[in-house]
Amino acid sequence: MNDLNFPILSALIFLPVAGAALLLLISRSNESLIKWISLIVSTAAFIISIPLFTEFNKSTHLMQFTEKHSWIPSLNINYSLGIDGISILFVLLSTLITILCVLISWNSIKAKVKEFYISILIMEGAMLGVFCALDFMLFYLFWEAMLIPMYLLIGVWGGSNRIYAAVKFFLYTLAGSVLMLVGIIVLYYQSGRTLDILELTAKTYPYPLQLWLFWAFFAAFAVKVPMFPLHTWLPDAHTEAPTAGSVILAAVLIKMGAYGFIRFSLPLFPEASRAMTPVMLALSVIAIIYGAVICLAQTDLKRLIAYSSVSHMGFVTLGIFALNLQGMEGGILQMINHGIVTGALFLSVGMIYDRTHTRQISDYGGVASVMPVYAAMFMVFTLASIGLPATNGFIGEFLIILGGFRANQWAGVLAATGVIIGAGYMLWLYQRVFFMETKPKVAGLADINLREIITLLPMIILIFWIGVYPNVFLGFMHESVKHLLERVNSGGAHEASIAKNILEIIK
Amino acid sequence: MVPLNWYLILSAAVFMIGVFGFLTRRNIIIIFMSVELMLNAVNISLVAFSHYLQDMRGQILVIFIITVAAAEAAIGFAIIIALFRNKDTVHVDEMDEMKG
Amino acid sequence: MNNYLLIPFLPLAAFLINILFGRKYLKENSHWVSILAVAGSWIVTVITLLDVLSGKIINEDLYSWIVSGEFKASVGFLIDQLTVVMLIVVTTCSALIHIYSIGYMRGDKGYYRFFAYLSLFTFCMLMLVMANNFLQLYFGWEGVGLCSYFLIGYYFDKKSASDAGKKAFIVNRFGDFGFGLGIIMIFLTFGTAYYAPVFSQAKNFAAQTVNFLGYDVHLMTLIALLLFCGSIGKSAQMPLHVWLPDAMEGPTPVSALIHAATMVTAGVFLVARCSPIFSLSETALTVVALTGAITALFAATIALVQKDIKRIIAYSTISQLGYMFLAAGVGAYGAGVFHLYTHSFFKALLFLCAGSVMHAMSGELDIQKMGGLKKYMPITYWTMLFASLSIAGMPGFAGFFSKDEILWLAYSGQSPVGKFVWVIGALVAFLTAFYSFRLIFLTFHGKFRGTHEQEHHLHESPKTMTVPLILLCIGAVASGWVGIPHLLGGGAHFMEFLKPVLGHSEANATHTEEWMVMAISTIAGFSGIGLAALFYLVKTDIPVRLAQKFNTVYKTLWNKYYVDELYSFIIVRPAIWTAKNILIGITDARIIEAVVNGVPKGLGEFSRILRKVQTGLVQRYAAIMALGLLIIVAYMLWR
């Protein structure tokens, strides 16, 4: 089961939590110690996650590094963890992103430093838990646990309208999650009292029930993604959150929705998913175009990037619900890509916000003349965001459009228009911020320092690594995705053939 | 021998006086006294039932109630004094801080 | 060791070195890195050319790029006759323009950045032409577009420059939209994105139709036209030509390298490379030919009245690219590539000469403020004159052979629109000669019309600039000699060389007709020069009077047929208007947010009503309690 003879996933999840507990013991006046401990803990978590990457067996779709302990025996709830080719990349992304979040907040968070880092570390534990959990109750626990630190991050350290944004974020997500909880309970009774995700996904459920449950789960996941028309919490949350919050939100949190679709909705409800494909494709395409067009009229830097996330996540859901290999792999890769690129964009915006304290695009101009290194790095992220070949964005978008086109020509064609508009708004943004004459607000700004370069460097490396040699990453998912698609596309085939025979006899 | 009903009627009468006083008076001390009256009405009926059923538990309960009532009176008057010091009044209509 | 790998990767290395160390360490020496790299590429290219001439074709994968299920694309290289021609064009022009840039860009604060971009561009362009599969082609395609964006917007503190860069990129994205879909269609049809299997199997699908977005269309036509969308964008054909004139905001060496000699010809290269697909669809070929012909005419007419020296040459580029498509559209891919090859020399030369003139005029672009420059800058004058003679198709010059080949094959080929495009082609030959010499006469002849300050400053450019001019001039004159047709006693070696890749277009006409076609285009060229001489040397008042008399025509041409305004009106403004007023204003704010904020607001409203019950008067609560108790008791008693 576990090749390492070491409960690596538990260690991964609880190390940050333990770190947070350690921070509790430290005097709040000792800020630098707090920062260093969080940096060390998050780096340690990242280092622990590296063996996952190196020891992972790419030739099987089975769960790896599994752990299973009885937790609440009377309800048959277990503490069970494991990762496969779909979740492993998210685990790595989460551990990486947390380090960057600690680094980016080094000087920008000045109030309640201790609580801030505690929130970040607990957040990390919960995120990892979501991606590793193989028991529905455990999954739900982590899923909801994640909300609390995020709520605090936005509500305490956010911008001027933070309370509204935090409450909106919390209620929006909670409303969705509660419907999922109902769905989980129904599944629990339907399946003969088990909450083991692998057991549940191996069973078949009657079609009408699948349909109901599909929409119950949809509520939870679509809010998180966010899919059109459930996206309006995102711009507010992103805009008001502190940089680290935006980064976590963009890089990891909203991936959980799409991850949920792949991990739960598709294998649990294959027939319903297939039947709902047109709806999902339509919503995805609307999100792509809607998010992109709306970006053209944004005046706020963070809001623009937030809406671009809506567009990019539209690509992800399009890829997933194309229900073919290219689309699905592109979708998963694009989630990672979006995490990297949008995370990096928010990091960069945070850096310049720390200097100018304005998010208005019109206050900027000519930044490239004052901060050349920063401008160059931001250009890389811009290009990755518009999907230029040799950056990661291209690989994901191309596979998605290929898969989408295969599933439905209109979906592929319309999604491709999103790429045009994407180039439009990102380059226009870049022009308004970095080019033209230097505005008084940015005159004399210092270029980014070494800490900031180190924060952005991993993202740049990943952008080109995935862009130039994506097979390292695609290789993880081949088997898992293939297995999943077999499940989705064959699920119900037996019943369908019976129904067909009956119809023939009637005729 | 006085029949049980008489005790109960007395108890009910005292209780209703208490209720009426509680609902109509605006002086908090009088309201408080009305509450005490209601408690004692309950005590009367408990003692009466205790005697009627030949079960001593009722009377034990009454002793408990009297003890608690004493403690409650002490705390209650302390609150009332604190209120009076802050508000200069014992009129309940002026104490509506808890309204939504 | 495959030394051909050095061709693209040397410039890449130069780019990395310059971008990482240029700003702090290399500074004024950045050009050495780039020039050594491109010179190395050129040498390896020549070696490769010799290999190919001896019949050695390379088609190898370096590594698998993307693998997803049955989809597979790699980074791989195909070096055949067509590739090697493009390699020669790219590395030669690139090397000369690198050298020219030393002088031209001296003292610029972004010196290292300029050379870094040039190297990156060279790398991408080489990757484009050397690709052995469509996805790598797409990589190079977007890569050169990116470099073009960087270099057009090189003076990024100027709004017009950054606007132009953005415009170039986005307009190209429109073309790439179709190109990308074309690649997807190719993969879905053939199950692979490699050239070799696609081209060899294309015949099997010649008669197949496919349902595309609800319409049944001929498969090969669909694929060919989707690919052609990319070409239209990159090679600035109608209706996506709008970015190229604006691209002149970039430094002049960039205009020469990217927007004349190499990148913009990528569209022609694509059509030539995909000739096995295009040849299967007469519809697609007709579209290509007509697009080329109309663009050639359209751009040439605009060039007649422009005053900005670089814009005139830019429109001339669009027009000449139209020629190349015209050739490809009548099935004469070889002639198109031949013109691509000769054009790269004389057009790069024209731009570099224009750059030299601007250098002397302290950045002045308006040819009406020039004049009489001949005596101040003889080298520039003579080289530019030769380039113009070449573009005007004067017999013996490079442009003559390629243009004649195109017109002859258009006239004699199988294409249903062949004769029609030939007429347009001959007309454009006349216009080309006219506007080219208008430029020469206004710039170099007559009296100087600028300020005294400018006149005082006039000088010939430094050696680093004039040497590339002379070298390119040799190309502009002599590069056509490898393709002298049989009629004139040559061997048409160029066409023969490309035959294995591009096939051969049959000419069904007599020698007499061939002489006639040649004579007509030569006469057109001569009369164009003659008319220009009449208008701008002898009777200089004619152009002004003509402009007054045909004011509407003049205005339309001067405003480039109002295409930019049209696009702004039908695409750009509606998009932003929709975003602002419909999506943000109505959908997000009034519909979705109304529901999202409405639910909590409704709950709040409900609780506000309910809250009134809570008066804070304990006695009232007690009264209600008592009442409730009474009701319950009453109910219990009398139920």
Short mmCIF file of N, CA, C and O in Angstrom, two decimals, chain B residues 22-23 25-26 31 92 95-96 98-100, chain C residues 611 614-619 621-623 626:
data_model
loop_
_atom_site.label_atom_id
_atom_site.label_comp_id
_atom_site.label_asym_id
_atom_site.label_seq_id
_atom_site.Cartn_x
_atom_site.Cartn_y
_atom_site.Cartn_z
N PHE B 22 -47.69 40.77 38.33
CA PHE B 22 -46.53 40.72 37.46
C PHE B 22 -46.81 41.41 36.13
O PHE B 22 -45.97 42.11 35.57
N LEU B 23 -48.03 41.17 35.63
CA LEU B 23 -48.35 41.71 34.30
C LEU B 23 -48.71 43.18 34.34
O LEU B 23 -48.50 43.89 33.35
N ARG B 25 -48.20 45.68 37.05
CA ARG B 25 -47.44 46.72 37.75
C ARG B 25 -46.17 47.07 36.98
O ARG B 25 -45.62 46.25 36.24
N ARG B 26 -45.71 48.31 37.15
CA ARG B 26 -44.52 48.75 36.42
C ARG B 26 -43.33 48.96 37.35
O ARG B 26 -42.21 49.17 36.88
N ILE B 31 -43.09 43.95 40.98
CA ILE B 31 -43.08 42.81 40.07
C ILE B 31 -42.34 41.66 40.74
O ILE B 31 -42.76 40.51 40.71
N VAL B 92 -40.14 49.56 34.92
CA VAL B 92 -39.65 48.57 33.94
C VAL B 92 -39.75 49.05 32.50
O VAL B 92 -38.97 48.64 31.65
N MET B 95 -36.70 50.13 30.91
CA MET B 95 -35.60 49.17 30.77
C MET B 95 -35.89 48.23 29.59
O MET B 95 -36.35 47.11 29.78
N ASP B 96 -35.68 48.74 28.40
CA ASP B 96 -35.98 47.89 27.23
C ASP B 96 -34.76 47.74 26.35
O ASP B 96 -34.84 47.72 25.13
N MET B 98 -33.07 45.27 25.68
CA MET B 98 -32.96 44.01 24.95
C MET B 98 -33.85 43.95 23.71
O MET B 98 -33.86 42.94 23.00
N LYS B 99 -34.60 45.02 23.46
CA LYS B 99 -35.49 44.91 22.30
C LYS B 99 -34.69 44.91 20.99
O LYS B 99 -33.62 45.48 20.90
N GLY B 100 -35.23 44.25 19.99
CA GLY B 100 -34.47 44.08 18.75
C GLY B 100 -34.46 45.29 17.87
O GLY B 100 -35.19 46.22 18.05
N ARG C 611 -38.93 41.08 14.24
CA ARG C 611 -38.21 41.67 15.37
C ARG C 611 -39.11 42.57 16.19
O ARG C 611 -38.89 42.78 17.38
N GLN C 614 -40.30 41.66 19.53
CA GLN C 614 -39.38 41.71 20.67
C GLN C 614 -39.24 43.15 21.16
O GLN C 614 -38.42 43.91 20.67
N THR C 615 -40.09 43.51 22.15
CA THR C 615 -40.11 44.90 22.59
C THR C 615 -39.08 45.18 23.65
O THR C 615 -38.79 46.32 23.95
N GLY C 616 -38.61 44.13 24.32
CA GLY C 616 -37.69 44.33 25.43
C GLY C 616 -38.46 44.54 26.75
O GLY C 616 -37.86 44.67 27.80
N LEU C 617 -39.78 44.57 26.67
CA LEU C 617 -40.59 44.74 27.88
C LEU C 617 -40.95 43.35 28.40
O LEU C 617 -41.78 42.66 27.82
N VAL C 618 -40.32 42.99 29.52
CA VAL C 618 -40.46 41.62 30.01
C VAL C 618 -41.92 41.31 30.32
O VAL C 618 -42.40 40.20 30.07
N GLN C 619 -42.61 42.32 30.77
CA GLN C 619 -44.01 42.08 31.15
C GLN C 619 -44.86 41.71 29.97
O GLN C 619 -45.76 40.89 30.05
N TYR C 621 -43.79 40.15 27.33
CA TYR C 621 -43.48 38.75 27.02
C TYR C 621 -44.28 37.85 27.93
O TYR C 621 -44.89 36.85 27.50
N ALA C 622 -44.29 38.21 29.21
CA ALA C 622 -44.99 37.38 30.19
C ALA C 622 -46.47 37.33 29.88
O ALA C 622 -47.11 36.28 29.97
N ALA C 623 -47.01 38.48 29.46
CA ALA C 623 -48.43 38.52 29.13
C ALA C 623 -48.73 37.56 27.98
O ALA C 623 -49.70 36.79 28.02
N ALA C 626 -48.55 34.09 29.22
CA ALA C 626 -49.75 33.75 29.99
C ALA C 626 -50.92 33.46 29.07
O ALA C 626 -51.67 32.51 29.26
#
